[in-house]
PDB file of C-alpha atoms and ligand atoms in Angstrom:
ATOM      1  CA  UNK A 117     133.273  63.120  73.143  1.00 52.00           C
ATOM      2  CA  UNK A 118     130.333  61.433  71.457  1.00 58.00           C
ATOM      3  CA  UNK A 119     126.866  62.072  73.046  1.00 91.00           C
ATOM      4  CA  UNK A 120     126.411  58.281  73.345  1.00 98.00           C
ATOM      5  CA  UNK A 121     129.093  55.649  73.543  1.00 98.00           C
ATOM      6  CA  UNK A 122     127.863  52.084  74.217  1.00 98.00           C
ATOM      7  CA  UNK A 123     129.697  48.766  74.221  1.00 98.00           C
ATOM      8  CA  UNK A 124     129.519  45.033  74.207  1.00 98.00           C
ATOM      9  CA  UNK A 125     132.137  43.272  76.481  1.00 98.00           C
ATOM     10  CA  UNK A 126     132.233  39.590  75.991  1.00 97.00           C
ATOM     11  CA  UNK A 127     134.599  37.385  78.023  1.00 96.00           C
ATOM     12  CA  UNK A 128     137.072  35.517  76.005  1.00 96.00           C
ATOM     13  CA  UNK A 129     136.147  32.276  77.664  1.00 94.00           C
ATOM     14  CA  UNK A 130     134.345  30.481  74.824  1.00 93.00           C
ATOM     15  CA  UNK A 131     132.431  31.099  71.598  1.00 94.00           C
ATOM     16  CA  UNK A 132     129.331  33.359  71.609  1.00 94.00           C
ATOM     17  CA  UNK A 133     125.991  31.766  72.372  1.00 91.00           C
ATOM     18  CA  UNK A 134     122.454  32.970  72.017  1.00 89.00           C
ATOM     19  CA  UNK A 135     122.536  35.107  75.049  1.00 87.00           C
ATOM     20  CA  UNK A 136     125.705  36.743  74.085  1.00 91.00           C
ATOM     21  CA  UNK A 137     124.356  37.620  70.659  1.00 94.00           C
ATOM     22  CA  UNK A 138     121.273  39.079  72.359  1.00 92.00           C
ATOM     23  CA  UNK A 139     123.470  41.201  74.582  1.00 93.00           C
ATOM     24  CA  UNK A 140     125.478  42.357  71.586  1.00 97.00           C
ATOM     25  CA  UNK A 141     122.221  43.101  69.760  1.00 96.00           C
ATOM     26  CA  UNK A 142     120.393  44.973  72.498  1.00 95.00           C
ATOM     27  CA  UNK A 143     123.387  47.184  73.198  1.00 97.00           C
ATOM     28  CA  UNK A 144     123.858  47.767  69.499  1.00 97.00           C
ATOM     29  CA  UNK A 145     120.228  48.698  68.805  1.00 96.00           C
ATOM     30  CA  UNK A 146     120.131  51.088  71.763  1.00 96.00           C
ATOM     31  CA  UNK A 147     123.253  52.740  70.650  1.00 97.00           C
ATOM     32  CA  UNK A 148     122.187  53.100  66.912  1.00 97.00           C
ATOM     33  CA  UNK A 149     118.783  54.359  67.861  1.00 96.00           C
ATOM     34  CA  UNK A 150     120.553  57.112  69.790  1.00 96.00           C
ATOM     35  CA  UNK A 151     122.906  57.776  66.819  1.00 97.00           C
ATOM     36  CA  UNK A 152     125.658  56.765  69.155  1.00 97.00           C
ATOM     37  CA  UNK A 153     128.924  54.915  68.818  1.00 98.00           C
ATOM     38  CA  UNK A 154     129.180  51.193  69.850  1.00 98.00           C
ATOM     39  CA  UNK A 155     132.458  49.543  70.801  1.00 98.00           C
ATOM     40  CA  UNK A 156     133.650  45.905  71.435  1.00 98.00           C
ATOM     41  CA  UNK A 157     135.866  45.195  74.400  1.00 98.00           C
ATOM     42  CA  UNK A 158     137.244  41.737  75.117  1.00 98.00           C
ATOM     43  CA  UNK A 159     137.200  40.826  78.754  1.00 97.00           C
ATOM     44  CA  UNK A 160     140.307  38.533  78.960  1.00 97.00           C
ATOM     45  CA  UNK A 161     141.801  39.151  82.352  1.00 97.00           C
ATOM     46  CA  UNK A 162     141.438  35.643  83.565  1.00 94.00           C
ATOM     47  CA  UNK A 163     144.392  34.082  81.747  1.00 90.00           C
ATOM     48  CA  UNK A 164     143.499  30.510  82.799  1.00 92.00           C
ATOM     49  CA  UNK A 165     140.031  30.674  81.201  1.00 93.00           C
ATOM     50  CA  UNK A 166     140.593  33.124  78.363  1.00 95.00           C
ATOM     51  CA  UNK A 167     142.172  31.924  75.223  1.00 95.00           C
ATOM     52  CA  UNK A 168     143.304  33.604  71.966  1.00 97.00           C
ATOM     53  CA  UNK A 169     141.264  31.113  69.978  1.00 96.00           C
ATOM     54  CA  UNK A 170     138.088  32.325  71.749  1.00 96.00           C
ATOM     55  CA  UNK A 171     138.983  35.970  71.030  1.00 98.00           C
ATOM     56  CA  UNK A 172     139.458  35.142  67.323  1.00 98.00           C
ATOM     57  CA  UNK A 173     136.162  33.193  67.249  1.00 96.00           C
ATOM     58  CA  UNK A 174     134.181  35.966  69.061  1.00 97.00           C
ATOM     59  CA  UNK A 175     135.476  38.677  66.724  1.00 98.00           C
ATOM     60  CA  UNK A 176     134.901  36.529  63.608  1.00 97.00           C
ATOM     61  CA  UNK A 177     131.394  35.722  64.868  1.00 98.00           C
ATOM     62  CA  UNK A 178     130.521  39.428  65.587  1.00 98.00           C
ATOM     63  CA  UNK A 179     131.722  40.334  62.226  1.00 98.00           C
ATOM     64  CA  UNK A 180     129.557  37.600  60.502  1.00 98.00           C
ATOM     65  CA  UNK A 181     126.538  38.897  62.530  1.00 98.00           C
ATOM     66  CA  UNK A 182     127.175  42.335  60.908  1.00 98.00           C
ATOM     67  CA  UNK A 183     128.309  44.119  64.179  1.00 98.00           C
ATOM     68  CA  UNK A 184     130.798  46.760  63.158  1.00 98.00           C
ATOM     69  CA  UNK A 185     132.396  48.610  66.109  1.00 98.00           C
ATOM     70  CA  UNK A 186     132.897  52.348  65.842  1.00 98.00           C
ATOM     71  CA  UNK A 187     136.533  52.059  66.995  1.00 97.00           C
ATOM     72  CA  UNK A 188     139.245  49.547  67.400  1.00 97.00           C
ATOM     73  CA  UNK A 189     138.596  46.564  69.603  1.00 98.00           C
ATOM     74  CA  UNK A 190     140.378  46.707  72.904  1.00 97.00           C
ATOM     75  CA  UNK A 191     141.445  44.088  75.433  1.00 98.00           C
ATOM     76  CA  UNK A 192     141.695  44.178  79.210  1.00 98.00           C
ATOM     77  CA  UNK A 193     145.110  42.579  79.159  1.00 97.00           C
ATOM     78  CA  UNK A 194     146.411  45.765  77.416  1.00 98.00           C
ATOM     79  CA  UNK A 195     145.312  47.850  80.427  1.00 98.00           C
ATOM     80  CA  UNK A 196     147.078  46.388  83.446  1.00 98.00           C
ATOM     81  CA  UNK A 197     148.930  49.642  84.133  1.00 98.00           C
ATOM     82  CA  UNK A 198     145.646  51.538  84.148  1.00 98.00           C
ATOM     83  CA  UNK A 199     144.163  49.071  86.667  1.00 98.00           C
ATOM     84  CA  UNK A 200     147.296  49.296  88.808  1.00 97.00           C
ATOM     85  CA  UNK A 201     147.002  53.072  88.829  1.00 98.00           C
ATOM     86  CA  UNK A 202     143.427  52.936  89.817  1.00 98.00           C
ATOM     87  CA  UNK A 203     144.353  50.616  92.644  1.00 98.00           C
ATOM     88  CA  UNK A 204     147.083  52.992  93.866  1.00 97.00           C
ATOM     89  CA  UNK A 205     144.627  55.821  93.786  1.00 97.00           C
ATOM     90  CA  UNK A 206     141.996  53.861  95.814  1.00 98.00           C
ATOM     91  CA  UNK A 207     144.751  52.922  98.206  1.00 96.00           C
ATOM     92  CA  UNK A 208     145.904  56.485  98.681  1.00 96.00           C
ATOM     93  CA  UNK A 209     142.345  57.236  99.708  1.00 96.00           C
ATOM     94  CA  UNK A 210     142.781  54.635 102.470  1.00 96.00           C
ATOM     95  CA  UNK A 211     139.789  52.623 101.112  1.00 97.00           C
ATOM     96  CA  UNK A 212     141.728  49.269 100.533  1.00 97.00           C
ATOM     97  CA  UNK A 213     142.993  46.573 102.794  1.00 97.00           C
ATOM     98  CA  UNK A 214     144.682  43.145 102.356  1.00 96.00           C
ATOM     99  CA  UNK A 215     142.381  40.277 103.228  1.00 95.00           C
ATOM    100  CA  UNK A 216     143.902  37.073 104.572  1.00 89.00           C
ATOM    101  CA  UNK A 217     140.682  35.237 105.267  1.00 91.00           C
ATOM    102  CA  UNK A 218     140.580  31.764 103.772  1.00 84.00           C
ATOM    103  CA  UNK A 219     137.595  30.743 101.653  1.00 80.00           C
ATOM    104  CA  UNK A 220     136.760  28.159 104.312  1.00 78.00           C
ATOM    105  CA  UNK A 221     136.535  30.788 107.075  1.00 79.00           C
ATOM    106  CA  UNK A 222     133.843  32.709 105.160  1.00 83.00           C
ATOM    107  CA  UNK A 223     130.240  31.843 104.827  1.00 80.00           C
ATOM    108  CA  UNK A 224     128.205  32.589 101.661  1.00 82.00           C
ATOM    109  CA  UNK A 225     126.882  36.104 101.303  1.00 83.00           C
ATOM    110  CA  UNK A 226     128.462  39.507 101.775  1.00 88.00           C
ATOM    111  CA  UNK A 227     132.005  39.636 103.202  1.00 91.00           C
ATOM    112  CA  UNK A 228     131.577  40.585 106.897  1.00 86.00           C
ATOM    113  CA  UNK A 229     134.618  42.799 107.043  1.00 90.00           C
ATOM    114  CA  UNK A 230     136.828  40.596 109.210  1.00 92.00           C
ATOM    115  CA  UNK A 231     139.994  42.322 107.822  1.00 95.00           C
ATOM    116  CA  UNK A 232     138.754  45.896 107.621  1.00 95.00           C
ATOM    117  CA  UNK A 233     140.955  46.921 110.519  1.00 95.00           C
ATOM    118  CA  UNK A 234     143.932  46.340 108.161  1.00 94.00           C
ATOM    119  CA  UNK A 235     142.973  49.430 106.081  1.00 94.00           C
ATOM    120  CA  UNK A 236     146.051  51.315 105.144  1.00 88.00           C
ATOM    121  CA  UNK A 237     148.427  48.289 105.628  1.00 89.00           C
ATOM    122  CA  UNK A 238     150.740  47.565 102.693  1.00 88.00           C
ATOM    123  CA  UNK A 239     149.079  45.548 100.084  1.00 87.00           C
ATOM    124  CA  UNK A 240     151.144  42.416  99.683  1.00 83.00           C
ATOM    125  CA  UNK A 241     151.097  40.248  96.629  1.00 81.00           C
ATOM    126  CA  UNK A 242     149.914  37.101  98.366  1.00 84.00           C
ATOM    127  CA  UNK A 243     146.711  38.446  99.798  1.00 93.00           C
ATOM    128  CA  UNK A 244     143.433  39.512  98.209  1.00 96.00           C
ATOM    129  CA  UNK A 245     142.744  43.294  98.194  1.00 97.00           C
ATOM    130  CA  UNK A 246     139.221  44.454  99.457  1.00 97.00           C
ATOM    131  CA  UNK A 247     137.566  47.866  99.279  1.00 97.00           C
ATOM    132  CA  UNK A 248     135.776  49.395 102.214  1.00 97.00           C
ATOM    133  CA  UNK A 249     132.149  49.816 101.127  1.00 96.00           C
ATOM    134  CA  UNK A 250     130.763  51.519 104.133  1.00 93.00           C
ATOM    135  CA  UNK A 251     129.714  54.611 102.146  1.00 91.00           C
ATOM    136  CA  UNK A 252     128.532  52.711  99.141  1.00 92.00           C
ATOM    137  CA  UNK A 253     125.070  53.456  97.601  1.00 87.00           C
ATOM    138  CA  UNK A 254     123.076  50.453  96.478  1.00 86.00           C
ATOM    139  CA  UNK A 255     120.376  52.105  94.543  1.00 82.00           C
ATOM    140  CA  UNK A 256     120.425  51.614  90.830  1.00 77.00           C
ATOM    141  CA  UNK A 257     118.762  53.986  88.443  1.00 85.00           C
ATOM    142  CA  UNK A 258     118.082  51.674  85.550  1.00 91.00           C
ATOM    143  CA  UNK A 259     116.887  52.555  82.004  1.00 91.00           C
ATOM    144  CA  UNK A 260     115.296  49.142  81.488  1.00 88.00           C
ATOM    145  CA  UNK A 261     115.062  47.063  84.667  1.00 85.00           C
ATOM    146  CA  UNK A 262     112.125  48.295  86.828  1.00 73.00           C
ATOM    147  CA  UNK A 263     112.134  46.920  90.386  1.00 60.00           C
ATOM    148  CA  UNK A 264     115.242  45.163  91.485  1.00 63.00           C
ATOM    149  CA  UNK A 265     116.551  44.279  94.935  1.00 68.00           C
ATOM    150  CA  UNK A 266     120.259  44.320  95.093  1.00 77.00           C
ATOM    151  CA  UNK A 267     122.019  42.431  97.808  1.00 80.00           C
ATOM    152  CA  UNK A 268     124.786  44.394  99.406  1.00 87.00           C
ATOM    153  CA  UNK A 269     128.067  42.806  98.244  1.00 91.00           C
ATOM    154  CA  UNK A 270     130.047  43.755 101.459  1.00 94.00           C
ATOM    155  CA  UNK A 271     133.692  44.800 101.059  1.00 96.00           C
ATOM    156  CA  UNK A 272     134.237  43.206  97.673  1.00 96.00           C
ATOM    157  CA  UNK A 273     137.619  42.091  96.206  1.00 96.00           C
ATOM    158  CA  UNK A 274     139.335  44.537  93.795  1.00 98.00           C
ATOM    159  CA  UNK A 275     142.421  42.383  93.271  1.00 97.00           C
ATOM    160  CA  UNK A 276     142.519  38.731  93.751  1.00 95.00           C
ATOM    161  CA  UNK A 277     144.973  36.674  95.808  1.00 93.00           C
ATOM    162  CA  UNK A 278     146.376  35.322  92.444  1.00 93.00           C
ATOM    163  CA  UNK A 279     147.173  38.844  91.346  1.00 94.00           C
ATOM    164  CA  UNK A 280     144.369  39.309  88.921  1.00 96.00           C
ATOM    165  CA  UNK A 281     142.420  42.567  88.962  1.00 97.00           C
ATOM    166  CA  UNK A 282     138.824  41.900  89.680  1.00 98.00           C
ATOM    167  CA  UNK A 283     136.194  42.422  86.924  1.00 98.00           C
ATOM    168  CA  UNK A 284     134.444  45.144  89.077  1.00 98.00           C
ATOM    169  CA  UNK A 285     137.548  47.322  89.157  1.00 98.00           C
ATOM    170  CA  UNK A 286     138.651  46.594  85.580  1.00 98.00           C
ATOM    171  CA  UNK A 287     135.265  47.274  84.189  1.00 98.00           C
ATOM    172  CA  UNK A 288     134.880  50.611  85.939  1.00 98.00           C
ATOM    173  CA  UNK A 289     138.218  51.833  84.686  1.00 98.00           C
ATOM    174  CA  UNK A 290     137.410  50.439  81.140  1.00 98.00           C
ATOM    175  CA  UNK A 291     134.207  52.486  80.881  1.00 98.00           C
ATOM    176  CA  UNK A 292     136.189  55.636  81.880  1.00 98.00           C
ATOM    177  CA  UNK A 293     139.013  54.980  79.374  1.00 98.00           C
ATOM    178  CA  UNK A 294     136.589  54.219  76.565  1.00 98.00           C
ATOM    179  CA  UNK A 295     134.358  57.054  77.308  1.00 97.00           C
ATOM    180  CA  UNK A 296     131.348  54.800  77.693  1.00 98.00           C
ATOM    181  CA  UNK A 297     128.181  56.707  78.392  1.00 98.00           C
ATOM    182  CA  UNK A 298     125.684  53.864  78.334  1.00 98.00           C
ATOM    183  CA  UNK A 299     126.162  50.312  79.602  1.00 98.00           C
ATOM    184  CA  UNK A 300     123.293  48.067  78.235  1.00 96.00           C
ATOM    185  CA  UNK A 301     123.618  44.467  79.372  1.00 95.00           C
ATOM    186  CA  UNK A 302     121.713  41.554  80.854  1.00 90.00           C
ATOM    187  CA  UNK A 303     120.037  41.618  84.160  1.00 87.00           C
ATOM    188  CA  UNK A 304     122.418  38.899  85.400  1.00 86.00           C
ATOM    189  CA  UNK A 305     125.008  41.648  85.754  1.00 91.00           C
ATOM    190  CA  UNK A 306     122.785  43.978  87.712  1.00 90.00           C
ATOM    191  CA  UNK A 307     124.407  43.047  91.133  1.00 90.00           C
ATOM    192  CA  UNK A 308     127.807  44.179  89.662  1.00 94.00           C
ATOM    193  CA  UNK A 309     126.538  47.717  88.938  1.00 94.00           C
ATOM    194  CA  UNK A 310     126.667  49.229  92.408  1.00 94.00           C
ATOM    195  CA  UNK A 311     130.177  47.895  92.826  1.00 96.00           C
ATOM    196  CA  UNK A 312     131.388  49.346  89.461  1.00 97.00           C
ATOM    197  CA  UNK A 313     129.533  52.692  90.140  1.00 96.00           C
ATOM    198  CA  UNK A 314     131.159  52.862  93.564  1.00 97.00           C
ATOM    199  CA  UNK A 315     134.645  52.498  92.112  1.00 98.00           C
ATOM    200  CA  UNK A 316     133.659  55.061  89.391  1.00 98.00           C
ATOM    201  CA  UNK A 317     132.631  57.466  92.096  1.00 97.00           C
ATOM    202  CA  UNK A 318     135.753  56.864  94.270  1.00 98.00           C
ATOM    203  CA  UNK A 319     137.973  57.574  91.370  1.00 98.00           C
ATOM    204  CA  UNK A 320     136.100  60.701  90.436  1.00 98.00           C
ATOM    205  CA  UNK A 321     134.846  59.411  87.082  1.00 97.00           C
ATOM    206  CA  UNK A 322     131.592  60.259  85.499  1.00 96.00           C
ATOM    207  CA  UNK A 323     129.148  57.339  85.843  1.00 96.00           C
ATOM    208  CA  UNK A 324     127.657  55.900  82.707  1.00 97.00           C
ATOM    209  CA  UNK A 325     123.890  55.261  82.560  1.00 96.00           C
ATOM    210  CA  UNK A 326     122.975  51.538  83.025  1.00 95.00           C
ATOM    211  CA  UNK A 327     120.195  49.539  81.429  1.00 94.00           C
ATOM    212  CA  UNK A 328     119.772  45.835  82.352  1.00 92.00           C
ATOM    213  CA  UNK A 329     117.438  43.731  79.985  1.00 89.00           C
ATOM    214  CA  UNK A 330     115.567  40.699  81.138  1.00 83.00           C
ATOM    215  CA  UNK A 331     116.745  37.088  80.545  1.00 74.00           C
ATOM    216  CA  UNK A 332     115.137  34.936  78.070  1.00 66.00           C
ATOM    217  CA  UNK A 333     112.703  32.207  78.872  1.00 61.00           C
ATOM    218  CA  UNK A 334     111.284  29.399  76.750  1.00 55.00           C
ATOM    219  CA  UNK A 335     107.685  28.906  75.637  1.00 53.00           C
ATOM    220  CA  UNK A 336     106.863  26.941  78.722  1.00 53.00           C
ATOM    221  CA  UNK A 337     108.039  29.853  80.980  1.00 55.00           C
ATOM    222  CA  UNK A 338     110.998  27.866  81.958  1.00 51.00           C
ATOM    223  CA  UNK A 339     114.449  29.362  81.400  1.00 52.00           C
ATOM    224  CA  UNK A 340     115.924  28.226  78.131  1.00 55.00           C
ATOM    225  CA  UNK A 341     117.969  25.209  79.025  1.00 53.00           C
ATOM    226  CA  UNK A 342     121.565  25.800  79.702  1.00 54.00           C
ATOM    227  CA  UNK A 343     122.310  23.505  76.793  1.00 56.00           C
ATOM    228  CA  UNK A 344     120.396  25.726  74.322  1.00 60.00           C
ATOM    229  CA  UNK A 345     121.598  28.846  75.850  1.00 63.00           C
ATOM    230  CA  UNK A 346     125.272  27.890  76.106  1.00 71.00           C
ATOM    231  CA  UNK A 347     125.531  26.222  72.662  1.00 84.00           C
ATOM    232  CA  UNK A 348     127.661  28.268  70.337  1.00 91.00           C
ATOM    233  CA  UNK A 349     125.777  30.095  67.541  1.00 93.00           C
ATOM    234  CA  UNK A 350     126.293  29.025  64.006  1.00 94.00           C
ATOM    235  CA  UNK A 351     128.165  32.121  62.609  1.00 93.00           C
ATOM    236  CA  UNK A 352     127.734  30.963  59.059  1.00 95.00           C
ATOM    237  CA  UNK A 353     123.969  31.463  59.437  1.00 96.00           C
ATOM    238  CA  UNK A 354     123.464  34.622  61.304  1.00 97.00           C
ATOM    239  CA  UNK A 355     119.871  34.906  60.031  1.00 97.00           C
ATOM    240  CA  UNK A 356     118.809  31.782  61.802  1.00 95.00           C
ATOM    241  CA  UNK A 357     119.959  33.081  65.190  1.00 94.00           C
ATOM    242  CA  UNK A 358     118.433  36.547  64.482  1.00 95.00           C
ATOM    243  CA  UNK A 359     115.230  34.737  63.570  1.00 94.00           C
ATOM    244  CA  UNK A 360     115.248  32.885  67.024  1.00 89.00           C
ATOM    245  CA  UNK A 361     115.723  36.167  68.780  1.00 89.00           C
ATOM    246  CA  UNK A 362     112.973  37.902  66.782  1.00 90.00           C
ATOM    247  CA  UNK A 363     110.679  34.959  67.817  1.00 85.00           C
ATOM    248  CA  UNK A 364     111.752  35.463  71.464  1.00 81.00           C
ATOM    249  CA  UNK A 365     110.857  39.088  71.181  1.00 83.00           C
ATOM    250  CA  UNK A 366     107.484  38.290  69.498  1.00 82.00           C
ATOM    251  CA  UNK A 367     108.421  40.345  66.464  1.00 88.00           C
ATOM    252  CA  UNK A 368     106.333  40.430  63.341  1.00 89.00           C
ATOM    253  CA  UNK A 369     107.217  41.153  59.702  1.00 94.00           C
ATOM    254  CA  UNK A 370     110.736  39.840  60.234  1.00 96.00           C
ATOM    255  CA  UNK A 371     113.299  39.341  57.333  1.00 97.00           C
ATOM    256  CA  UNK A 372     113.776  35.692  56.208  1.00 96.00           C
ATOM    257  CA  UNK A 373     116.273  33.488  57.973  1.00 94.00           C
ATOM    258  CA  UNK A 374     118.343  33.444  54.772  1.00 93.00           C
ATOM    259  CA  UNK A 375     118.571  37.207  54.564  1.00 95.00           C
ATOM    260  CA  UNK A 376     121.867  38.907  55.130  1.00 97.00           C
ATOM    261  CA  UNK A 377     122.996  39.877  58.691  1.00 98.00           C
ATOM    262  CA  UNK A 378     122.870  43.629  57.797  1.00 97.00           C
ATOM    263  CA  UNK A 379     119.197  43.339  56.680  1.00 98.00           C
ATOM    264  CA  UNK A 380     118.396  41.782  60.089  1.00 98.00           C
ATOM    265  CA  UNK A 381     120.300  44.499  61.980  1.00 98.00           C
ATOM    266  CA  UNK A 382     118.611  47.266  60.021  1.00 97.00           C
ATOM    267  CA  UNK A 383     115.325  45.633  60.825  1.00 97.00           C
ATOM    268  CA  UNK A 384     116.060  45.509  64.540  1.00 96.00           C
ATOM    269  CA  UNK A 385     117.355  49.070  64.691  1.00 97.00           C
ATOM    270  CA  UNK A 386     114.210  50.274  62.883  1.00 96.00           C
ATOM    271  CA  UNK A 387     111.939  48.970  65.552  1.00 94.00           C
ATOM    272  CA  UNK A 388     111.156  51.798  67.963  1.00 90.00           C
ATOM    273  CA  UNK A 389     108.985  49.584  70.188  1.00 87.00           C
ATOM    274  CA  UNK A 390     111.753  47.184  71.099  1.00 86.00           C
ATOM    275  CA  UNK A 391     113.244  48.937  74.089  1.00 84.00           C
ATOM    276  CA  UNK A 392     109.819  49.700  75.520  1.00 84.00           C
ATOM    277  CA  UNK A 393     109.002  46.114  75.115  1.00 82.00           C
ATOM    278  CA  UNK A 394     112.085  45.168  77.129  1.00 81.00           C
ATOM    279  CA  UNK A 395     111.156  47.585  79.865  1.00 79.00           C
ATOM    280  CA  UNK A 396     107.594  46.094  79.919  1.00 75.00           C
ATOM    281  CA  UNK A 397     109.069  42.523  80.175  1.00 73.00           C
ATOM    282  CA  UNK A 398     111.318  43.722  83.023  1.00 70.00           C
ATOM    283  CA  UNK A 399     108.414  43.638  85.402  1.00 61.00           C
ATOM    284  CA  UNK A 400     108.868  39.892  85.411  1.00 59.00           C
ATOM    285  CA  UNK A 401     112.694  40.096  84.941  1.00 53.00           C
ATOM    286  CA  UNK A 402     112.167  37.613  82.093  1.00 58.00           C
ATOM    287  CA  UNK A 403     111.230  37.755  78.468  1.00 59.00           C
ATOM    288  CA  UNK A 404     108.754  35.106  77.323  1.00 56.00           C
ATOM    289  CA  UNK A 405     108.096  33.656  74.015  1.00 42.00           C
TER     290      UNK A 405
HETATM  291  N1  LIG B 598     132.408  40.136  80.194  1.00 80.40           N
HETATM  292  C1  LIG B 598     131.441  40.049  81.203  1.00 80.40           C
HETATM  293  C2  LIG B 598     130.390  39.084  80.814  1.00 80.40           C
HETATM  294  O1  LIG B 598     130.348  38.719  79.634  1.00 80.40           O
HETATM  295  C3  LIG B 598     130.932  41.458  81.538  1.00 80.40           C
HETATM  296  C4  LIG B 598     130.024  42.010  80.533  1.00 80.40           C
HETATM  297  C5  LIG B 598     129.613  43.476  80.838  1.00 80.40           C
HETATM  298  O2  LIG B 598     129.985  44.215  81.813  1.00 80.40           O
HETATM  299  O3  LIG B 598     128.794  43.948  80.054  1.00 80.40           O
HETATM  300  O4  LIG B 598     129.612  38.655  81.572  1.00 80.40           O
HETATM  301 ZN1   ZN B 599     139.619  38.964 105.370  1.00 80.40          ZN
END
């Protein structure tokens, strides 16, 4: 197995936007600077929200931005059997239970464990499945994020009432199948990490190392507007998007916006102060212009 295997795992719910390109870029730079491999995985479990047209646009866009994966692109929908096997294994450990609580009966915040007494009961298709988290560890050792308070998630759902495997379970199984050693992603996913690591540990997998980089903020210190952030990037002009990112990262001596995507990628990978910069910015959990 490679010493380092990273990944970018976009959801196939829409075209890539600035934040997704940043996530692809940071994970890519980190992998390349460690002479590692870098993979693309399509998160497409939610069949109502995920569309083939988005998968095509995401892959086309990543290609236009010069991101070449080290192996073939995989999709979560090809791994249902693997997720099912993981579920059975967790159930055999008597960690799972069917939850029949209605959304209305639950307040916001961690699930209070109303149905925990049902541990070991047959998991029927019509109810959600939760995992007993009483021995879950909430501390996160992070390569990038510094201080972060993680809210306990309570007994979280591993399989939804509608039959879909939850992202937390799928993601933990994916990292194992793909041999991922490093998960570098945005701080918005930090809360997911203890849940994924918990499943990893329960299943006896080796845990990847995690690094969560800060979110972007605009010049005035306010978060980039949802509009700007959610707008699809123009994949016919990757240099323009890379130039915006370079500006957000306060980088000098950048290539020109008209330069080829690979010139930009080589430039980013050559910067050995970029990850330290992200770590520094993590104190505020944001990255300012
Ligand atoms: N597909 C999810 C997202 O885009 C998860 C990404 C990840 O685990 O890196 O938010
Ligand atoms: Zn319940």
